Short mmCIF file of N, CA and C in Angstrom, two decimals:
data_model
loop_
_atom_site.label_atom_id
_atom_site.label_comp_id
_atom_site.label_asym_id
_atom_site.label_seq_id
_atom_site.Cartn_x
_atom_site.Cartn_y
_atom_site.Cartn_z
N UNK A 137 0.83 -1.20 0.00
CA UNK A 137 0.00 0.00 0.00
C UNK A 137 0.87 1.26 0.00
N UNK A 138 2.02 1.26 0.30
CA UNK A 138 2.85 2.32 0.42
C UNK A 138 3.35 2.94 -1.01
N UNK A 139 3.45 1.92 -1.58
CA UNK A 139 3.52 2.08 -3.03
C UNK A 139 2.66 2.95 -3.70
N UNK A 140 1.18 2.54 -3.46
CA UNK A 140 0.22 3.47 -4.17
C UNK A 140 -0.39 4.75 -3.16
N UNK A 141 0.50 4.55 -2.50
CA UNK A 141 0.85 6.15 -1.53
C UNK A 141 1.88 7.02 -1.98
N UNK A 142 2.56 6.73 -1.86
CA UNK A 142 3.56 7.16 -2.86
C UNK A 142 3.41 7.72 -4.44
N UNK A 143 2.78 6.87 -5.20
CA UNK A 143 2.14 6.90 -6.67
C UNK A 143 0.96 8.14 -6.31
N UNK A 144 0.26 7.81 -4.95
CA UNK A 144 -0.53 9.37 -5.41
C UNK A 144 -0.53 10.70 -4.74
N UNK A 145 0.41 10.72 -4.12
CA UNK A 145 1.05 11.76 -3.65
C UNK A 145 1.66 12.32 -5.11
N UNK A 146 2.35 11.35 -5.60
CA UNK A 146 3.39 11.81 -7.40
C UNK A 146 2.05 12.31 -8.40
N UNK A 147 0.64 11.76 -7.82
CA UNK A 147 -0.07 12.30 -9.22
C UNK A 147 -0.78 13.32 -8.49
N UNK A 148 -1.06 14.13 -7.39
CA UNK A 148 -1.37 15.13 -6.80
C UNK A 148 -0.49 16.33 -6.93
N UNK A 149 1.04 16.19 -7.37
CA UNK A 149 1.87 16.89 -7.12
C UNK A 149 2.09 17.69 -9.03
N UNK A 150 1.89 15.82 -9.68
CA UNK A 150 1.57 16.53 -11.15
C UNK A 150 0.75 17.47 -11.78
N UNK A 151 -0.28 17.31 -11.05
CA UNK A 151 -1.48 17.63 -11.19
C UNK A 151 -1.39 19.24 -10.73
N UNK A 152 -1.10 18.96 -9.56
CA UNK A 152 -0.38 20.54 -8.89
C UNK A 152 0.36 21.42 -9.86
N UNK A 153 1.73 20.60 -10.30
CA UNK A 153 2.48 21.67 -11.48
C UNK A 153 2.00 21.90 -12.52
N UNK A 154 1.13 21.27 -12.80
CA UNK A 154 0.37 21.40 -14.19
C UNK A 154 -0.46 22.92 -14.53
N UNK A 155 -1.28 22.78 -12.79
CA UNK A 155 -1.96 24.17 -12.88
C UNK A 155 -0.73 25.19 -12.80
N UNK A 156 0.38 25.28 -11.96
CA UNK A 156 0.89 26.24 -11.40
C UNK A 156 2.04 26.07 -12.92
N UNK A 157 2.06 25.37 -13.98
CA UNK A 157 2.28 25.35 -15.43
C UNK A 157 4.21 25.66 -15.31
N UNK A 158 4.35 24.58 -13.82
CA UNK A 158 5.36 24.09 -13.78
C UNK A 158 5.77 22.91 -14.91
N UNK A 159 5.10 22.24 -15.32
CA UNK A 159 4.58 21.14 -15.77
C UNK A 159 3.89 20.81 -17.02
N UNK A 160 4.38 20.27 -18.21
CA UNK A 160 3.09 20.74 -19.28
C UNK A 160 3.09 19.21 -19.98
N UNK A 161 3.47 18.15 -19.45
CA UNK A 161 3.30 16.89 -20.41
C UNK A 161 1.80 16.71 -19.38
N UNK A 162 0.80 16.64 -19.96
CA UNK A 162 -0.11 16.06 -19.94
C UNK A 162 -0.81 14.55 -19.66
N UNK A 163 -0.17 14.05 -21.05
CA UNK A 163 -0.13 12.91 -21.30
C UNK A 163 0.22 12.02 -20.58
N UNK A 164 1.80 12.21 -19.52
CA UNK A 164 2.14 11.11 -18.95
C UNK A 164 1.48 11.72 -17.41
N UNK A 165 1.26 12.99 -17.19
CA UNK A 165 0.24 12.96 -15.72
C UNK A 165 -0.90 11.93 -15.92
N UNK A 166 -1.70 12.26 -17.15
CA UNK A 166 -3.18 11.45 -17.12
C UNK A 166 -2.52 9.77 -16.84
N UNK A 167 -1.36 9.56 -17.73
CA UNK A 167 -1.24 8.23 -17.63
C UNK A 167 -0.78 7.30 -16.17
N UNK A 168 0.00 8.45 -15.09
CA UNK A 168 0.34 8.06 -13.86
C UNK A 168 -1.19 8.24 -12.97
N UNK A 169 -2.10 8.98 -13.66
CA UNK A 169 -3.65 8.62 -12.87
C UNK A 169 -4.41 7.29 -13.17
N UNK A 170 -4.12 7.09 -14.00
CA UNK A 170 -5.03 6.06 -15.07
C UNK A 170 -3.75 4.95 -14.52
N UNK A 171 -2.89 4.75 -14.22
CA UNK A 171 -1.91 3.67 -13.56
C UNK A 171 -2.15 3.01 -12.41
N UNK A 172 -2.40 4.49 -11.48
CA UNK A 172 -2.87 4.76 -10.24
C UNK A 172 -3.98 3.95 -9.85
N UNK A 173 -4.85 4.25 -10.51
CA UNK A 173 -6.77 3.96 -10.81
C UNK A 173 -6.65 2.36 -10.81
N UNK A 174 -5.99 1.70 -12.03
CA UNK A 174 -5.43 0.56 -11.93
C UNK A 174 -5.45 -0.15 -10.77
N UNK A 175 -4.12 0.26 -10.16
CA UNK A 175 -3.91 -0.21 -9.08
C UNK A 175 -4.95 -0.27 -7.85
N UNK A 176 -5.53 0.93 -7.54
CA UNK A 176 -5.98 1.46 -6.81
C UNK A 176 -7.59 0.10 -6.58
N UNK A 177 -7.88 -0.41 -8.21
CA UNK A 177 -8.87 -0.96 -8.16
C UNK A 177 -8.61 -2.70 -8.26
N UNK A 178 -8.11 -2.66 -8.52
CA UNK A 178 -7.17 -4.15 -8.10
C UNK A 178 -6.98 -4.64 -6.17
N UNK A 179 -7.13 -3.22 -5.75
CA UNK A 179 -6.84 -4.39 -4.27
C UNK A 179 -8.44 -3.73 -3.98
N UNK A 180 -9.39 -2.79 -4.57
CA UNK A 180 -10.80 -2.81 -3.95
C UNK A 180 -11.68 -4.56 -4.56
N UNK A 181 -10.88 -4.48 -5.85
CA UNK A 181 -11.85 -5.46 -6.87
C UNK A 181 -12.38 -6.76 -5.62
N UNK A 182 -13.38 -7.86 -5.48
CA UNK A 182 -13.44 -8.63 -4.74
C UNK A 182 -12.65 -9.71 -4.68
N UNK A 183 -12.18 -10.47 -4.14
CA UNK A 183 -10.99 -11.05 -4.10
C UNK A 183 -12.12 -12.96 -3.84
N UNK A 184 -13.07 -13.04 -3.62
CA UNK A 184 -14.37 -14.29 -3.59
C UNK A 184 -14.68 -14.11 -5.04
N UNK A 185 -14.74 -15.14 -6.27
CA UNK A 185 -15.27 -15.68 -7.30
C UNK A 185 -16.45 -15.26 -7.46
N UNK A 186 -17.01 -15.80 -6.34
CA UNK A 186 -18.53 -15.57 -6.72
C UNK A 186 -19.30 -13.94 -7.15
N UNK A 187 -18.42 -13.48 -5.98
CA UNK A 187 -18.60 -11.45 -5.95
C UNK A 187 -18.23 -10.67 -6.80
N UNK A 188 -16.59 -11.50 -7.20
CA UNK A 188 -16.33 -11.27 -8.54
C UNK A 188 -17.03 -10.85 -9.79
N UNK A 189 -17.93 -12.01 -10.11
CA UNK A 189 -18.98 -12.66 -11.18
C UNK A 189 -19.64 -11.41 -10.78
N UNK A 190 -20.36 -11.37 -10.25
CA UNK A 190 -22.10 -11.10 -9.77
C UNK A 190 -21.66 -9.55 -9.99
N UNK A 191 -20.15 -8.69 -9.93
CA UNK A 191 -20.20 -7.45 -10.14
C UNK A 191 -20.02 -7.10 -11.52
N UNK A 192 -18.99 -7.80 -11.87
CA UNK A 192 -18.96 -8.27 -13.64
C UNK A 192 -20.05 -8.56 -14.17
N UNK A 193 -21.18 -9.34 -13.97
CA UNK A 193 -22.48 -9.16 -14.48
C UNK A 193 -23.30 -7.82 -14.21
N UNK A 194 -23.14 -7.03 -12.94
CA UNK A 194 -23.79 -5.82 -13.22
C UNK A 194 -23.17 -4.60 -14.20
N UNK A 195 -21.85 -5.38 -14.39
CA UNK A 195 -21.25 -4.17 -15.14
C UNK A 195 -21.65 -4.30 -16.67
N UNK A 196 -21.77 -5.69 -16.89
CA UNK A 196 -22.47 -5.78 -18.33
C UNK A 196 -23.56 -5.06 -18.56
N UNK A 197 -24.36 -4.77 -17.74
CA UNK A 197 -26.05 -4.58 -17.68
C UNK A 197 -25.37 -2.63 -17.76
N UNK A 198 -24.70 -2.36 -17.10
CA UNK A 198 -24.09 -1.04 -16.76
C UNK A 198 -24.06 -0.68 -18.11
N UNK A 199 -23.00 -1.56 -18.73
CA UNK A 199 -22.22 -0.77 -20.08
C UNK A 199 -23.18 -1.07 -20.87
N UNK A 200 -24.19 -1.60 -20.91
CA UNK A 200 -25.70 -1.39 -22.43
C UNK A 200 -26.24 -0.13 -21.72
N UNK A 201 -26.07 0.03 -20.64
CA UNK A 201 -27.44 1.35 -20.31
C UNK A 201 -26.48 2.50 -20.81
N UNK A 202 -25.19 2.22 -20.81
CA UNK A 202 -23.82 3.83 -20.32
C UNK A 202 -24.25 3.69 -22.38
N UNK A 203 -23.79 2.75 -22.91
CA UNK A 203 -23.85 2.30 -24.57
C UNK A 203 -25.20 3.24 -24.77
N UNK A 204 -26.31 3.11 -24.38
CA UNK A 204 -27.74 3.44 -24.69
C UNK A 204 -27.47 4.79 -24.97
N UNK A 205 -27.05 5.41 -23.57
CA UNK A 205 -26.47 6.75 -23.65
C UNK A 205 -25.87 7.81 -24.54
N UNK A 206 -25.07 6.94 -24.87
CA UNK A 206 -24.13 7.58 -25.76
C UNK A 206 -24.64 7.36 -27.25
N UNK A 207 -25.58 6.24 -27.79
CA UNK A 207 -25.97 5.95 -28.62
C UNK A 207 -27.03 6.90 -29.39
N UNK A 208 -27.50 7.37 -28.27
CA UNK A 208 -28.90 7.69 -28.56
C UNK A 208 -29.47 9.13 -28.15
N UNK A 209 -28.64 10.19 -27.97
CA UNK A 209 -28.83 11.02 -27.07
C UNK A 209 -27.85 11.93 -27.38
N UNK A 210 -28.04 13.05 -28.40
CA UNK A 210 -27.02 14.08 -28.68
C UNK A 210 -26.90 15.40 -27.67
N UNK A 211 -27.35 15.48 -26.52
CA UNK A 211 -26.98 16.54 -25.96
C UNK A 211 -26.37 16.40 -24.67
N UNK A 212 -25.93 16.77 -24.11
CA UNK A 212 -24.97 16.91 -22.85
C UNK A 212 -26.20 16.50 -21.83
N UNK A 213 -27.18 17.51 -21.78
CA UNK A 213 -28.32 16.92 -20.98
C UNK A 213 -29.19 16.46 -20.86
N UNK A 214 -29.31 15.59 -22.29
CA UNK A 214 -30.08 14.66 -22.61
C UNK A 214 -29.33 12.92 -21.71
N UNK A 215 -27.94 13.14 -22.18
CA UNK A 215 -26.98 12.02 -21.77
C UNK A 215 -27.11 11.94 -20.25
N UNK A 216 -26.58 13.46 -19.59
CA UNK A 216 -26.31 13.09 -18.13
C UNK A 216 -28.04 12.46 -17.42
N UNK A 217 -28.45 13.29 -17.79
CA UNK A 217 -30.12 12.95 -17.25
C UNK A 217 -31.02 11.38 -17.50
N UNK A 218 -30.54 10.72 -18.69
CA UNK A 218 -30.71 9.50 -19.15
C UNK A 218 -29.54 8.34 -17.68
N UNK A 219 -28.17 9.14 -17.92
CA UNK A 219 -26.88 8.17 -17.03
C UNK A 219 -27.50 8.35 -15.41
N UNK A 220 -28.49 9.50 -15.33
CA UNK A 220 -28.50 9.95 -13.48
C UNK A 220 -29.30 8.59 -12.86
N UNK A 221 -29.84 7.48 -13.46
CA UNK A 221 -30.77 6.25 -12.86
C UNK A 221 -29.36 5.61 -12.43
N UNK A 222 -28.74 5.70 -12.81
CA UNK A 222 -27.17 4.31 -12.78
C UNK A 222 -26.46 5.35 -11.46
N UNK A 223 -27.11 6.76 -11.62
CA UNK A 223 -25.96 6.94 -10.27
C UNK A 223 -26.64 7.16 -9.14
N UNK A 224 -28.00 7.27 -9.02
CA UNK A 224 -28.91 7.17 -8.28
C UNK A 224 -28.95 5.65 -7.58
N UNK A 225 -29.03 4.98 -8.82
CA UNK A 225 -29.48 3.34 -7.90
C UNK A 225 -27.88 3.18 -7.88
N UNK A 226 -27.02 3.44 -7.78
CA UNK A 226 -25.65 3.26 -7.04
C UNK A 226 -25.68 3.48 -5.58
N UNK A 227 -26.02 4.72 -5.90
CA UNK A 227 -26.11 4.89 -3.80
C UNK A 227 -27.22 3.98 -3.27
N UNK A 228 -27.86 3.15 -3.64
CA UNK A 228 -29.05 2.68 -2.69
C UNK A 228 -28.45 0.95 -2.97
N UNK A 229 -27.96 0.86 -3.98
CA UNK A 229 -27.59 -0.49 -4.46
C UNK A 229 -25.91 -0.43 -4.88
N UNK A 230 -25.05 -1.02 -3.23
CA UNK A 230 -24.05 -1.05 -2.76
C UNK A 230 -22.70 -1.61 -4.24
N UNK A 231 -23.76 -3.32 -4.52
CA UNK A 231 -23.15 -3.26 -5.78
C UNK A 231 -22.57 -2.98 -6.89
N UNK A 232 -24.08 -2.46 -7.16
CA UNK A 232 -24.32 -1.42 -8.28
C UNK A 232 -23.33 -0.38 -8.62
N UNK A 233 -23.21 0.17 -7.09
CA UNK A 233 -22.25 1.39 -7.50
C UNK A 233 -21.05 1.05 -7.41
N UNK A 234 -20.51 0.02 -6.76
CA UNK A 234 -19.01 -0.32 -7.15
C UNK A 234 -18.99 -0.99 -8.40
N UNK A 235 -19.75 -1.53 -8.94
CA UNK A 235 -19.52 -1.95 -10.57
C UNK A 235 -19.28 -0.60 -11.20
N UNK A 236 -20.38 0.33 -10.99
CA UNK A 236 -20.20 1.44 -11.67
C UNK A 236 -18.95 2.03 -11.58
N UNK A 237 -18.34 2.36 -10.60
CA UNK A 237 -17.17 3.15 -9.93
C UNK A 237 -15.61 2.30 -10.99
N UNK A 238 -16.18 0.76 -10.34
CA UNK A 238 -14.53 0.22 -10.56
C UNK A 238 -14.73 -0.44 -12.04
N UNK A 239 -15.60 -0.82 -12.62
CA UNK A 239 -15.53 -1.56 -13.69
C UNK A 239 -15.94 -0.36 -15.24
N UNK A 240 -16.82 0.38 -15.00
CA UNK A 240 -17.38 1.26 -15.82
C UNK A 240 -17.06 2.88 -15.98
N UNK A 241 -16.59 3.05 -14.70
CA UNK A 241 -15.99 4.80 -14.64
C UNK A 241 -15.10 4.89 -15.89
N UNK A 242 -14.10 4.18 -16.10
CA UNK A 242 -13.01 4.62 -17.26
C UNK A 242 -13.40 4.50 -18.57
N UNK A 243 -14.42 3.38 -18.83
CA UNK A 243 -14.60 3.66 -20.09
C UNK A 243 -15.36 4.79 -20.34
N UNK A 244 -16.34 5.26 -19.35
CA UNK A 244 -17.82 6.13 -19.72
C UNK A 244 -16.54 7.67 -19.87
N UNK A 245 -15.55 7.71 -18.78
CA UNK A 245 -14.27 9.03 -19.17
C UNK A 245 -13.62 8.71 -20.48
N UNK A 246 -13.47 7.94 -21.13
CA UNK A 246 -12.96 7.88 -22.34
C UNK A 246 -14.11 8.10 -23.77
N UNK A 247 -14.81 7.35 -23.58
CA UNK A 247 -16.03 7.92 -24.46
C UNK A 247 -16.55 9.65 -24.67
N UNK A 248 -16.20 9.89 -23.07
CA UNK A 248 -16.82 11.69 -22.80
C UNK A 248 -15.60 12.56 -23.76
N UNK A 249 -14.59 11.81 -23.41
CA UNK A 249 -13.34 12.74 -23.77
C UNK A 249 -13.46 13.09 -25.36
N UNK A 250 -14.05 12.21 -25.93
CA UNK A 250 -13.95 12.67 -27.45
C UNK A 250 -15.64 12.72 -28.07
N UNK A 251 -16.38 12.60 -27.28
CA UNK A 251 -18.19 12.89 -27.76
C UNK A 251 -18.45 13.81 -28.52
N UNK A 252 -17.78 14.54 -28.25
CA UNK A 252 -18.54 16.19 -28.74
C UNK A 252 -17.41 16.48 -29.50
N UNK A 253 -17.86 17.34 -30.94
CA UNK A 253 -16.39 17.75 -31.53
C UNK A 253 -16.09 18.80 -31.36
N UNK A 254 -16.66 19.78 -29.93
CA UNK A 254 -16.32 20.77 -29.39
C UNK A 254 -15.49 19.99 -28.10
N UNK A 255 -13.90 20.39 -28.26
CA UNK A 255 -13.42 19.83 -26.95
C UNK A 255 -13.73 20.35 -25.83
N UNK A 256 -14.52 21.69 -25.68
CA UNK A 256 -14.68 22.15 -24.18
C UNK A 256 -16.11 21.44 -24.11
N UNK A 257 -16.77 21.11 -24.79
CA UNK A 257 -18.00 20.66 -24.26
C UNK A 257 -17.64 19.35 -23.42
N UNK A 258 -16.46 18.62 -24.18
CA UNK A 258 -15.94 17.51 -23.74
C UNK A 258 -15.67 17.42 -22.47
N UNK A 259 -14.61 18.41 -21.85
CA UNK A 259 -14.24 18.92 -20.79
C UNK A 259 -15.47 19.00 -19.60
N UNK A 260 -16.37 19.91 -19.90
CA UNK A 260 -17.53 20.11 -19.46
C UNK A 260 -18.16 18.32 -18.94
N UNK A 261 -18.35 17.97 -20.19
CA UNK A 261 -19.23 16.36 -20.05
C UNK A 261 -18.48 15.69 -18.98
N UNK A 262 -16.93 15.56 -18.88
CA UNK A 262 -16.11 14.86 -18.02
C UNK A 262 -16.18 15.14 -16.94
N UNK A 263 -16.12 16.70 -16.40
CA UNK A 263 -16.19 17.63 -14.94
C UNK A 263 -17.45 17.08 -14.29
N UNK A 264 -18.77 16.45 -15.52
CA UNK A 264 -19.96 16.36 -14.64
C UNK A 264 -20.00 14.80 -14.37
N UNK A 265 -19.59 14.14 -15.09
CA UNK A 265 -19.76 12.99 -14.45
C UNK A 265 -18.89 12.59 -14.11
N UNK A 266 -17.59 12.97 -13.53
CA UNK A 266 -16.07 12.61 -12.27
C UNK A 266 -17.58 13.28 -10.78
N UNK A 267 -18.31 14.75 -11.44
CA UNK A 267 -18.48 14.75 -10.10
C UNK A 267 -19.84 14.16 -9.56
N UNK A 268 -20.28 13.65 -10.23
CA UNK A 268 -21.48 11.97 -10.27
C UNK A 268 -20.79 11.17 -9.42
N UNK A 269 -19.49 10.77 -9.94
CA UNK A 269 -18.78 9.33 -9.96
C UNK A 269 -17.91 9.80 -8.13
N UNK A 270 -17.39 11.23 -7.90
CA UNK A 270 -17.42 12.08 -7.07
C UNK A 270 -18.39 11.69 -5.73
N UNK A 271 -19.45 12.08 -5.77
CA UNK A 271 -20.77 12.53 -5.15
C UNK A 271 -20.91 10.44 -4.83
N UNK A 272 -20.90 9.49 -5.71
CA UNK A 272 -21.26 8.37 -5.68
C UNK A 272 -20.10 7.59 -4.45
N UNK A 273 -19.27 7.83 -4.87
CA UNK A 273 -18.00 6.94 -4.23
C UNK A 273 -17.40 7.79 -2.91
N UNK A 274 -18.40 8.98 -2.83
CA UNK A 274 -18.05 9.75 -0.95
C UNK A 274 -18.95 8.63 -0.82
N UNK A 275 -20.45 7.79 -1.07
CA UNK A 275 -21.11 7.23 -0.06
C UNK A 275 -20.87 5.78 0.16
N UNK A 276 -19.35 5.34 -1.56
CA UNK A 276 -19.78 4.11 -1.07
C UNK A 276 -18.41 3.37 -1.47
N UNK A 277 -17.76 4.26 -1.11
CA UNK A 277 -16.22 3.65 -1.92
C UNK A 277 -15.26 4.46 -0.73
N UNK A 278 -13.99 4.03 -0.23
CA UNK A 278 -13.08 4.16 0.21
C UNK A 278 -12.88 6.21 0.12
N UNK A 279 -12.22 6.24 1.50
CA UNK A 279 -11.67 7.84 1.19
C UNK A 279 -10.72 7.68 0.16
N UNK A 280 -9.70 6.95 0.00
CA UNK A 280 -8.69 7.16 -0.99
C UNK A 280 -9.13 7.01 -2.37
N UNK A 281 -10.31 6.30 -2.37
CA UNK A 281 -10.64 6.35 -3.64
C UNK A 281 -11.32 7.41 -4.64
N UNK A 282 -12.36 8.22 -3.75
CA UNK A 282 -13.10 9.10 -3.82
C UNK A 282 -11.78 10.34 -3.85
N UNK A 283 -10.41 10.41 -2.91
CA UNK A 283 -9.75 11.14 -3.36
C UNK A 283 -8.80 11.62 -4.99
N UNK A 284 -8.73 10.03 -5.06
CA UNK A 284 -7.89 9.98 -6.62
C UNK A 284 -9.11 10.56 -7.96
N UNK A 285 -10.20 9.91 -7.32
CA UNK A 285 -11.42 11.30 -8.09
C UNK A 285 -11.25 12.32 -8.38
N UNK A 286 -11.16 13.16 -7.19
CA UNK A 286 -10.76 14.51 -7.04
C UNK A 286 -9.92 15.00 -8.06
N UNK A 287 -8.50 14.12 -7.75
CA UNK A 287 -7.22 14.66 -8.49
C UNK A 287 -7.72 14.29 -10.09
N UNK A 288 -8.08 13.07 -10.43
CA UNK A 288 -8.45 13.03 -11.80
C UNK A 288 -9.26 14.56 -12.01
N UNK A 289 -10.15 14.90 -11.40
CA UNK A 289 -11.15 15.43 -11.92
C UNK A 289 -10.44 16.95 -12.06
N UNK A 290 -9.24 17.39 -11.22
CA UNK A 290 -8.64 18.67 -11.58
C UNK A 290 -7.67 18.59 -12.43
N UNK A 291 -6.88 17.20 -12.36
CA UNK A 291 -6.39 17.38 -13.90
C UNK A 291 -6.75 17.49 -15.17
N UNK A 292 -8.37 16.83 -15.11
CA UNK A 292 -9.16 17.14 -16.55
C UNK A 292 -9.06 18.67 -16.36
N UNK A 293 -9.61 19.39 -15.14
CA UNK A 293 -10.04 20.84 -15.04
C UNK A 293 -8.52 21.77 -15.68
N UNK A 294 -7.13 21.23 -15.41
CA UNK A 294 -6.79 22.31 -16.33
C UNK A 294 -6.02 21.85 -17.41
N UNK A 295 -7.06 20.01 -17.50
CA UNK A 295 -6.25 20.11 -19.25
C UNK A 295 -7.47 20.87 -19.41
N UNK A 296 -8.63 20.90 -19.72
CA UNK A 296 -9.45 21.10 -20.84
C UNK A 296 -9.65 23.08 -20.59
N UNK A 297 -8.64 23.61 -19.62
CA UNK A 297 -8.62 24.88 -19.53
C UNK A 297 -7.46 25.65 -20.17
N UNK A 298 -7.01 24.64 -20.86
CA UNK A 298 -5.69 24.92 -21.54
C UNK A 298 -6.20 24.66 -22.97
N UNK A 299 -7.34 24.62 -23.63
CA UNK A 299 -7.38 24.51 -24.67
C UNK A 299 -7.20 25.88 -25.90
#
């Protein structure tokens, strides 16, 4: 664990020079978050087969509704307002929202990142659902986890303020 103490102290600090534009590779900050995240979800993931399964099956059911979303729904608040049932029944359904959190958060941030062929709208789309995913994982996920949120969510804030 000291390790990924260490690792996010290093991506808090990137993240830090980035704004204060000590700092301008981007690319390998996002990638020491997205390393981080990794890790970070590897010792939450369930470590019982069975719990395993049963979250991996809600995440299937997850990624057709997050898919629906994105499929079908050209506006920013058409999307978030369609995605708000998945973050709603997260907080009430313990599961639910750690499928959402650990299995589904990265792809639904990678999809946002390039949706719109306005990149600030992009920016925008990402800020709102880190602070969904934010708001979800204060009620049902680890402090450290809900913290590396945070830091993701201000490093999007001054890539996409640097555009």
């Amino acid at each position: 664990m000291s390790n990924i103490t260490e690792d996010f102290e290093n991506a808090k600090k990137a993240v830090k020079d980035l704004k204060a534009s000590k700092r301008t590779d981007f690319q390998e900050t996002e990638q020491l978050i997205i390393n981080l995240k990794k890790e970070v979800r590897n010792d939450l993931m369930p470590k019982i087969e069975q719990e395993d399964k049963r979250l991996k099956e809600i995440a299937s059911k997850l990624d057709a509704h997050i898919k629906t979303a994105f499929e079908s729904f050209n506006t920013l608040d058409e999307i978030i307002n369609y995605l708000e049932s998945a973050f709603q029944r997260g907080k009430k359904d313990k599961a639910y929202g750690r499928a959402l959190i650990l299995l589904e958060e990265n792809p639904m941030i990678e999809k946002a990142k390039t949706y719109f062929s306005d990149k600030e709208q992009n920016g925008k789309f990402i800020g709102i659902i880190l602070n969904k995913l934010i708001e979800l994982s204060d009620e049902i996920m680890p402090e450290e986890y809900t913290e590396l949120l945070k830091v993701e969510k201000s490093f999007f804030e001054v890539k996409y303020s640097n555009l």
